Coordinates of C-alpha atoms and ligand atoms in Angstrom, one line a residue:
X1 CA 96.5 79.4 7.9
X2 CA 95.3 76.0 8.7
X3 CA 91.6 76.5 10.0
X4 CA 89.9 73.9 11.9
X5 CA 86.1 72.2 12.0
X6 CA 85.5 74.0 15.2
X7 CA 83.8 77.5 15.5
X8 CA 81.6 75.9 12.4
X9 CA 77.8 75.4 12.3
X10 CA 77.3 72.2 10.9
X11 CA 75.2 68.8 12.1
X12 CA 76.8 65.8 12.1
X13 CA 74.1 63.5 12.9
X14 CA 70.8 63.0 11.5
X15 CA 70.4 61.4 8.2
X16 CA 71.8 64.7 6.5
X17 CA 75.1 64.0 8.0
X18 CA 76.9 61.7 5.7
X19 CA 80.0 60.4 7.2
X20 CA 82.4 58.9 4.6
X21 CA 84.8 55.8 5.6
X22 CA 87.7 55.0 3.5
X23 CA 89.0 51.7 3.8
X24 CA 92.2 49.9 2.0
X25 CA 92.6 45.8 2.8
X26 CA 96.2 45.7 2.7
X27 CA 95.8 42.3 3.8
X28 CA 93.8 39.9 5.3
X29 CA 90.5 41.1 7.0
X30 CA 90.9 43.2 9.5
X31 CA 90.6 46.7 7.7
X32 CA 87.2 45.9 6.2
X33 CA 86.4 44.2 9.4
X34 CA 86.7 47.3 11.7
X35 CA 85.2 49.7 8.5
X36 CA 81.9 47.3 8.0
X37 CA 81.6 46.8 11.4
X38 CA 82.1 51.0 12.4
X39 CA 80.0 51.9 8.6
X40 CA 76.9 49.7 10.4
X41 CA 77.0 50.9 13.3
X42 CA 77.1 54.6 12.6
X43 CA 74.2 54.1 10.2
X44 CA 72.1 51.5 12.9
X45 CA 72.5 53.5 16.0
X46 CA 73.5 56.7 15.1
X47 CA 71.8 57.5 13.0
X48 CA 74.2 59.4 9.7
X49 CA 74.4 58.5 6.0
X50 CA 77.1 56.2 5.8
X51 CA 79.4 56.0 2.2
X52 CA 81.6 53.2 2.5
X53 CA 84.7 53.2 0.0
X54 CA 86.7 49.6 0.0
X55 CA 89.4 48.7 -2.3
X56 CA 88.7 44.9 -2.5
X57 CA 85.1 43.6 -2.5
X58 CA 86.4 39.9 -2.4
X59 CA 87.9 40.1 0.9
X60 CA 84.3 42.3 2.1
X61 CA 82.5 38.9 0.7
X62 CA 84.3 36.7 2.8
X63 CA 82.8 38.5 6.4
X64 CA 79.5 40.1 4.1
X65 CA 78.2 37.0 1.5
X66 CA 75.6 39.7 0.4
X67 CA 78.2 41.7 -1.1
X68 CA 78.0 42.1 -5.0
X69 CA 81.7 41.0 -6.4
X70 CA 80.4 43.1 -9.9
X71 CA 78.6 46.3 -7.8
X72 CA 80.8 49.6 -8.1
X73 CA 78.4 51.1 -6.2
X74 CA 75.5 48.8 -3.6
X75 CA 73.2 49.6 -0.9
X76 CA 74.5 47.4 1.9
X77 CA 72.6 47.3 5.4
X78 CA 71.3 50.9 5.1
X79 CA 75.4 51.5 4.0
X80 CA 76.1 52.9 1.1
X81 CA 79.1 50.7 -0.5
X82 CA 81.3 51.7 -3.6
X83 CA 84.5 50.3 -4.8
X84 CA 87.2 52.3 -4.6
X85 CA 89.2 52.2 -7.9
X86 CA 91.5 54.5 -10.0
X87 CA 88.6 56.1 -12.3
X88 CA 86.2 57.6 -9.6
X89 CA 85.9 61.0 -10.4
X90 CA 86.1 62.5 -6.8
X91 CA 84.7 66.0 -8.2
X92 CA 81.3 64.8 -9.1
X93 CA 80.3 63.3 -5.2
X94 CA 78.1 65.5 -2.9
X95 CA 80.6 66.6 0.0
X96 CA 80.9 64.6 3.4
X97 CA 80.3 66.2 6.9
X98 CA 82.8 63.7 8.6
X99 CA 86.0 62.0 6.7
X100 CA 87.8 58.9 8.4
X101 CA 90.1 56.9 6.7
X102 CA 91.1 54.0 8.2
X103 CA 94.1 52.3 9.2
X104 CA 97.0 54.1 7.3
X105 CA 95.1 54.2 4.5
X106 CA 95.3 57.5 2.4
X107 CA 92.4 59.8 1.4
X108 CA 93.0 60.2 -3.0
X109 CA 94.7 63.7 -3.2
X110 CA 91.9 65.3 -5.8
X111 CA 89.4 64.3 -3.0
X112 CA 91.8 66.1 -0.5
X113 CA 91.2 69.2 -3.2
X114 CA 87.6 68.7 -2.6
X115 CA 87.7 68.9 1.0
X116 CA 89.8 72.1 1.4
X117 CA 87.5 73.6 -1.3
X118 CA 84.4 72.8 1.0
X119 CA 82.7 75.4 3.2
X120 CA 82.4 74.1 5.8
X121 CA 85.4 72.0 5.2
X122 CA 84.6 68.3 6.6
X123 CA 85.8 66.9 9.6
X124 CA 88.7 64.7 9.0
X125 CA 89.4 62.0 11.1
X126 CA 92.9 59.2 11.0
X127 CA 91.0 56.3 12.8
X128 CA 93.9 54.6 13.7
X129 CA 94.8 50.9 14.8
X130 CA 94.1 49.2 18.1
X131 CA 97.1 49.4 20.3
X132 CA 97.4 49.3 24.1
X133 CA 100.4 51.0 24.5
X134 CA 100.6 54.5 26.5
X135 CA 101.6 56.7 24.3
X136 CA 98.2 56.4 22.5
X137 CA 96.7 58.3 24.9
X138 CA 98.6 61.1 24.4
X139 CA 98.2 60.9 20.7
X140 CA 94.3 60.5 20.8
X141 CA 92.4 63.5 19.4
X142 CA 95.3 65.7 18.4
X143 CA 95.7 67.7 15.1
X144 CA 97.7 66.8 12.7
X145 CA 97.8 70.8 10.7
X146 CA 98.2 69.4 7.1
X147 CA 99.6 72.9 5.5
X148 CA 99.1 72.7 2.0
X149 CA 95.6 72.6 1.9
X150 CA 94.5 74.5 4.9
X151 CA 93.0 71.5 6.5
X152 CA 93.3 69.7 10.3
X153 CA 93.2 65.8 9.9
X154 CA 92.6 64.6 13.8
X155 CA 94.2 61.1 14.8
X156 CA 91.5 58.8 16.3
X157 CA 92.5 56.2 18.0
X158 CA 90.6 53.1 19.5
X159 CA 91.8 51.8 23.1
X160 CA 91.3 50.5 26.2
X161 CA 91.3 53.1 28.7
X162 CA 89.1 56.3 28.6
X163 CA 91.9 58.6 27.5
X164 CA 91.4 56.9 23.6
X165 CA 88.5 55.9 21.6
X166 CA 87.8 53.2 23.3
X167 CA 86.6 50.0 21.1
X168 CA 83.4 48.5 18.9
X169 CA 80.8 47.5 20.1
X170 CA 77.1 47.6 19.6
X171 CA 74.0 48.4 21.6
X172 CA 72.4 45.1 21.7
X173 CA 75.4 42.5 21.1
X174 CA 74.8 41.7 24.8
X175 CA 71.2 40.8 24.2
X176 CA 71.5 39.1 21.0
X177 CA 74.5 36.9 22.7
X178 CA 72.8 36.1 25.9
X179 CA 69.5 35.5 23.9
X180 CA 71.5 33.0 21.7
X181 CA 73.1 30.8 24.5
X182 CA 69.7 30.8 26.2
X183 CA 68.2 29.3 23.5
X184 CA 69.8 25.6 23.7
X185 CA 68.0 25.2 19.6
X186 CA 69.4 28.3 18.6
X187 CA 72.4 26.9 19.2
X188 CA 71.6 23.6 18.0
X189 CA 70.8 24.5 14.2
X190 CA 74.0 26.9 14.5
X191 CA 76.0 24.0 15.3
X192 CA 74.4 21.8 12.6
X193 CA 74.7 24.4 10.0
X194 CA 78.6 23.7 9.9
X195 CA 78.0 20.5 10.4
X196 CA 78.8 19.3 13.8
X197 CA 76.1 17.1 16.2
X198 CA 77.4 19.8 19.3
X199 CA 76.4 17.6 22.3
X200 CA 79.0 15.2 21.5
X201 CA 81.6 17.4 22.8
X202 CA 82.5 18.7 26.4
X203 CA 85.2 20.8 24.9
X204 CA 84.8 23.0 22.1
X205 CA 87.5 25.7 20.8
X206 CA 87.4 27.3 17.7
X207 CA 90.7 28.6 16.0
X208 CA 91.2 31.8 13.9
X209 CA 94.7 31.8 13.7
X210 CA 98.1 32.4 11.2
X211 CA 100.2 29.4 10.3
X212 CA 101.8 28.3 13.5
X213 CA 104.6 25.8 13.8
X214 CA 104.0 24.2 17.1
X215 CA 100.4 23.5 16.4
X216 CA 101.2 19.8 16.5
X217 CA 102.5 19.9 19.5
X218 CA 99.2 21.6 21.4
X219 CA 97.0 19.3 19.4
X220 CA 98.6 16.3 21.2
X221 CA 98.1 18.5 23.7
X222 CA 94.8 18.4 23.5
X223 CA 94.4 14.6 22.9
X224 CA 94.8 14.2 26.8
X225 CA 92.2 15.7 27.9
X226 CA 89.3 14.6 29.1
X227 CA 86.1 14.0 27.3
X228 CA 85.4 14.5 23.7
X229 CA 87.2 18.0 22.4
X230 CA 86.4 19.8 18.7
X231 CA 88.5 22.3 17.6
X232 CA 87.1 23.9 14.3
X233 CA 89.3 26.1 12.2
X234 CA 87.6 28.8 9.9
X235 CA 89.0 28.3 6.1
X236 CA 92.0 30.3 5.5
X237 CA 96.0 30.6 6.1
X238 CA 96.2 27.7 9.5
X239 CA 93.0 25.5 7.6
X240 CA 95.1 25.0 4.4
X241 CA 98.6 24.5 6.4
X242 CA 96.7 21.6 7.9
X243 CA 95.4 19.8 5.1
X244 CA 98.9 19.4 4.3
X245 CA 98.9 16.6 7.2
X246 CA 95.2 16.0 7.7
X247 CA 93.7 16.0 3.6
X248 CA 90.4 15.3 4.8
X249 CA 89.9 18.9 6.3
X250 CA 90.0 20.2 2.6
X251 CA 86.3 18.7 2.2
X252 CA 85.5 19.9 5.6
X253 CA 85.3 16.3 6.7
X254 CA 86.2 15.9 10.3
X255 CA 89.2 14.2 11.5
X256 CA 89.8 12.3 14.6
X257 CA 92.8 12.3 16.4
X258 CA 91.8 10.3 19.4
X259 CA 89.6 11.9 21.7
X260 CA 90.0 15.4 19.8
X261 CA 88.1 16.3 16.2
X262 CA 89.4 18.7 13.7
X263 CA 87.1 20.4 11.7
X264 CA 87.7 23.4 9.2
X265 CA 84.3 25.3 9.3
X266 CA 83.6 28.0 6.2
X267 CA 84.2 31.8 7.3
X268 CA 81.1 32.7 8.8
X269 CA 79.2 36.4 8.2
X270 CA 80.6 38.8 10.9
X271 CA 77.2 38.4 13.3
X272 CA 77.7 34.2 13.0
X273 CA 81.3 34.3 13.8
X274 CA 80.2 36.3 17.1
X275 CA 78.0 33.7 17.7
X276 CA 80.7 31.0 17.2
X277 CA 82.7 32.8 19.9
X278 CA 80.0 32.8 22.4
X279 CA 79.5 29.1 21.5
X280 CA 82.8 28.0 22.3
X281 CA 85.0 27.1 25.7
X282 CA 88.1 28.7 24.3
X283 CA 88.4 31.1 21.3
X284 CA 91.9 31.4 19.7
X285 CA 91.5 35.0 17.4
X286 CA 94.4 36.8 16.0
X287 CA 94.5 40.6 14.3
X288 CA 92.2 43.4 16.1
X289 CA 89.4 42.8 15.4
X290 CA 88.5 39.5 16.2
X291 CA 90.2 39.6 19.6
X292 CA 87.4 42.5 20.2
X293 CA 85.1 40.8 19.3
X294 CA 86.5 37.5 21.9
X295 CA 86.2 39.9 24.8
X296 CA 82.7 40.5 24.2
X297 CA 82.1 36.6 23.8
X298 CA 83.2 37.0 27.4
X299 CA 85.1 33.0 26.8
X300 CA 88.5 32.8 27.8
X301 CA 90.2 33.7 24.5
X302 CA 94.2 33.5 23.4
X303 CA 95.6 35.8 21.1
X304 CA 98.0 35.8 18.1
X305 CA 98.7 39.1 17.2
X306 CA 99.6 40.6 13.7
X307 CA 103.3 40.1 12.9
X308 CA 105.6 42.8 11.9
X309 CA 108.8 43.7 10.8
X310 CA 111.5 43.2 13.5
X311 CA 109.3 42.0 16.1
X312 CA 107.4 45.3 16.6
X313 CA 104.5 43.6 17.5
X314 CA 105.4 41.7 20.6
X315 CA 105.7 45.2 22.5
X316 CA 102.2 45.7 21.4
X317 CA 101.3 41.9 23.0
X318 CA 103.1 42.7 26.0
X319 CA 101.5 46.2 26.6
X320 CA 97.8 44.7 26.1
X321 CA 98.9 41.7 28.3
X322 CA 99.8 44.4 30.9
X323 CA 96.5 46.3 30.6
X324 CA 94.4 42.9 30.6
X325 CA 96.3 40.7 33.4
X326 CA 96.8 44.2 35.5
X327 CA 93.6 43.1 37.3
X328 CA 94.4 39.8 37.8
X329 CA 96.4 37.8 41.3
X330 CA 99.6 37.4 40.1
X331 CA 100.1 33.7 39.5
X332 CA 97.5 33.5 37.0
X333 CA 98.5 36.4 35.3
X334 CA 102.2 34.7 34.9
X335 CA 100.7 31.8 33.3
X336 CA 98.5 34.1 31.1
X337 CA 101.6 35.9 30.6
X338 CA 103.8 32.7 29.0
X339 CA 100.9 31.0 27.3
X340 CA 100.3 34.0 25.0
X341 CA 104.6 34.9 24.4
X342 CA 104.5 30.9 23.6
X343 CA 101.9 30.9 21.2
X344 CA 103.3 34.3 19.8
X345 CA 106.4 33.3 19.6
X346 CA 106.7 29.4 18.8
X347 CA 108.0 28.5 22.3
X348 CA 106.5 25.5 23.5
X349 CA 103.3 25.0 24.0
X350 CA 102.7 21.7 26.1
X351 CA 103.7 23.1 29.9
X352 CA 102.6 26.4 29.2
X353 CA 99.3 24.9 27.4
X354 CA 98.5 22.4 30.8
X355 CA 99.2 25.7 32.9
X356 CA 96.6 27.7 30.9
X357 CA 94.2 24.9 30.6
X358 CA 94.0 24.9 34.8
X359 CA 93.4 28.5 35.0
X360 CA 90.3 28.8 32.1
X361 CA 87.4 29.0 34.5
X362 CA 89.1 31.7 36.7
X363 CA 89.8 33.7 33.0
X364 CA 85.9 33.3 32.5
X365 CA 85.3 35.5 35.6
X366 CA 87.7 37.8 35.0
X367 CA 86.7 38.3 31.4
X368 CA 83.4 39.4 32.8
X369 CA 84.9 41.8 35.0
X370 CA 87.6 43.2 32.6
X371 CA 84.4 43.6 30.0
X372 CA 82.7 46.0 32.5
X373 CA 86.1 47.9 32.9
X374 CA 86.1 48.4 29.1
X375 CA 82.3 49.4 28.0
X376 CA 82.6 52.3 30.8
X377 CA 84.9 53.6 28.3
X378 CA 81.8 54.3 25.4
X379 CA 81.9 52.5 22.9
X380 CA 84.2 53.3 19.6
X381 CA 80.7 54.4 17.4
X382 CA 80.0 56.8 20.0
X383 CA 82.5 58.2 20.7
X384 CA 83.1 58.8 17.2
X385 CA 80.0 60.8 17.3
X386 CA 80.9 63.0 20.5
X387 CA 84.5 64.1 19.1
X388 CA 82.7 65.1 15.2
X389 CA 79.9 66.9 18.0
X390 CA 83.2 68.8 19.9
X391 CA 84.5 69.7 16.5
X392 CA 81.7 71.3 15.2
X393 CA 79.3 73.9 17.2
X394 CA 75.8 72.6 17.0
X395 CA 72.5 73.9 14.8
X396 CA 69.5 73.9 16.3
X397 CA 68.3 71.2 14.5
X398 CA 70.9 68.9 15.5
X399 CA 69.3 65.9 17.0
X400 CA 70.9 65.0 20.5
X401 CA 71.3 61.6 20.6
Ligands
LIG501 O1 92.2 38.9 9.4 P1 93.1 39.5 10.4 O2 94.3 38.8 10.5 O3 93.3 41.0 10.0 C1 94.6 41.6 10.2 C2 94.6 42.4 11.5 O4 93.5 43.3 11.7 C3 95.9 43.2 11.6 O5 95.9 43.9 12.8 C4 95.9 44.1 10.4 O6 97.0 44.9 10.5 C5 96.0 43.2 9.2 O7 94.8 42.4 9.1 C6 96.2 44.0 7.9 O8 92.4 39.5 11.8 P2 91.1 40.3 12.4 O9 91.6 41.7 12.7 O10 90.7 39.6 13.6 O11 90.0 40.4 11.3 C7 89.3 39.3 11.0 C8 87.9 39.7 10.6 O12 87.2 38.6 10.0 C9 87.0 40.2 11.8 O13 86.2 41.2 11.4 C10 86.2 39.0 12.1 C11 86.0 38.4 10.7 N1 85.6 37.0 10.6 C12 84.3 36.7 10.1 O14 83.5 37.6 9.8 N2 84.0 35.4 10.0 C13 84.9 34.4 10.3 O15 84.5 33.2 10.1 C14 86.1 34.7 10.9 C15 87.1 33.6 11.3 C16 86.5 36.1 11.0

């Protein structure tokens, strides 16, 4: 009989509770992303023991610089952070009130063994990708019986709507963003950090993006328009496809094409890249975490999605372009409509760029808008929290939060 979390007496907050992430990077940075960004916030404002297990402590570097390359196990922002590797013997760890492993990752089978041993077995949680397609909703929450051990693993998924798990976000990004762009030093010595004098530009746009073959053509794009424009590109995949044409950019030394300046900056900690977004006129991001992270930014913002295999990905485009233009009068959200299949799809990108250019400060105000539409959802971190709170009946000495 496969029994479930419910019916049990167990707290799953509190410092006693210790929730343990699982996190493979299959690629790029996404999977740590969402992981070090969810671990943080469950230890920050809600308060549970965090154990963090990531396969690739490189990639974690790149958005964490305090990370350890030669730790197997670190204390990380109140997280506690071990490499996950072959040899870790899964018997000798204390037992976890809450399991999540993320993004299609797979739990190790002898720690599978440990759970179903466990009374009360943990809570076991799929925490799946972002998608805004429909059928998420009906997909959010639901058991998945797994028969052989006796265990329930529930899928989780994040969303846009209040029927899912709605996304990440954190109690005070809104006042540490606002505070920033109040703060015209602040932003200042950010700016000058990567180098660039800021007040000589009326444009700014930074770009996270894949390799892209009609960049060219938007760049000359870009060279008509008016006043001084920076574009700075984060090192990685586009950054090195570019110093192919522009060498300079491998030293991080601007290059002027006409009015516009290309600048490859160095990837940023996670907090400093959210500040880069709230800097910036335009953000291109790509993958799901960064375009999350756009929408609290509250810039207009374009985004390249994750490719996959037969094209799967541009139904996922099309259903978040549906949720996020559904708002909007229906001539801009045609032109929101073609900019992003363009730039998803190497169409081109010099109409459908001069279209999206004239619509950017009616996208700032419906950003704002389409913001407040989202956080009434809960955040992703708290909601986390209520469905572990569901699943389990609560001790007296569980703190409410
Ligand atoms: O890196 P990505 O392309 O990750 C992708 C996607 O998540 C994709 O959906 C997934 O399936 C694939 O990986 C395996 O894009 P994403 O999701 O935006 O993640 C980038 C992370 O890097 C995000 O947490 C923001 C962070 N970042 C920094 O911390 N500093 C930086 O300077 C930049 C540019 C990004």
């Amino acid at each position: 009989m496969v029994t479930s979390a419910a019916h049990l007496h167990v707290s799953t907050t509190g410092p006693a509770a210790l929730w343990e992430i699982f996190c493979s990077v299959v690629d790029n940075f996404g999977d740590i992303g969402i992981c070090w960004r969810l671990s943080r916030q469950l230890v920050a404002e809600q308060g549970v023991s965090v154990r963090l297990w990531v396969d690739d402590l490189a990639s974690f570097q790149r958005i964490c610089p305090q990370v350890c390359l030669d730790c197997p196990q670190q204390q990380l922002q109140g997280v506690d952070v071990h490499l996950w590797h072959a040899a870790v013997n899964w018997d000798e760890l204390p037992p976890a009130t809450v399991v999540i492993e993320a993004l299609a990752c797979s739990v190790p089978l002898a720690y599978q063994q440990q759970m179903a041993r466990q009374q009360p077995a943990p809570l076991w949680l799929n925490l799946e990708y972002l998608s805004a397609e429909q059928w998420v909703e009906g997909c959010h929450g639901v058991a998945s019986p797994q028969p052989q051990l006796a265990l329930n693993k529930y899928f989780f998924f994040p969303g846009f709507t209040t029927k899912t798990g709605g996304l990440l976000y954190e109690q005070n990004l809104q006042q540490r963003l606002t505070t920033f762009m109040a703060d015209d030093a602040a932003q200042q010595a950010f700016w000058q950090k990567l180098g660039v004098s800021a007040s000589d530009y009326q444009f700014k746009v930074s770009m996270f993006a894949y390799s892209h073959d009609q960049f060219n053509s938007l760049l000359q794009q870009w060279q008509k328009l008016p006043g001084r424009i920076l574009c700075v590109i984060p090192h990685g995949e586009l950054a090195v496809t570019l110093s192919q044409y522009y060498p300079a950019l491998q030293s991080g030394a601007p290059v002027q094409l006409g009015t516009l300046t290309l600048k490859t900056i160095p990837f940023l900690a996670q907090p400093d890249y959210d500040l880069l977004l709230a800097a910036c006129d335009l953000n291109f991001v790509r993958g799901e975490d960064s375009i999350i992270r756009a929408h609290w930014a509250g810039r207009p913002f374009v985004w390249q999605i994750y490719r996959q295999q037969e094209n799967a990905h541009l139904l996922k485009l099309q259903a978040f372009i549906h949720r996020y233009c559904q708002a909007m009068p229906i001539p801009l959200a045609k032109v929101v409509q073609q900019f992003y299949y363009n730039w998803n799809t190497n169409a081109e990108l010099e109409v459908s760029w001069r279209n999206f250019y004239g619509i950017l400060p009616q996208l700032a105000e419906h950003n704002r808008l389409w913001q407040q539409q989202l956080l009434a959802n809960g955040d992703l971190a708290s909601n986390l929290v209520h469905f572990a709170k569901k699943k389990f009946i609560i001790t007296p000495n569980f703190s409410q939060q």
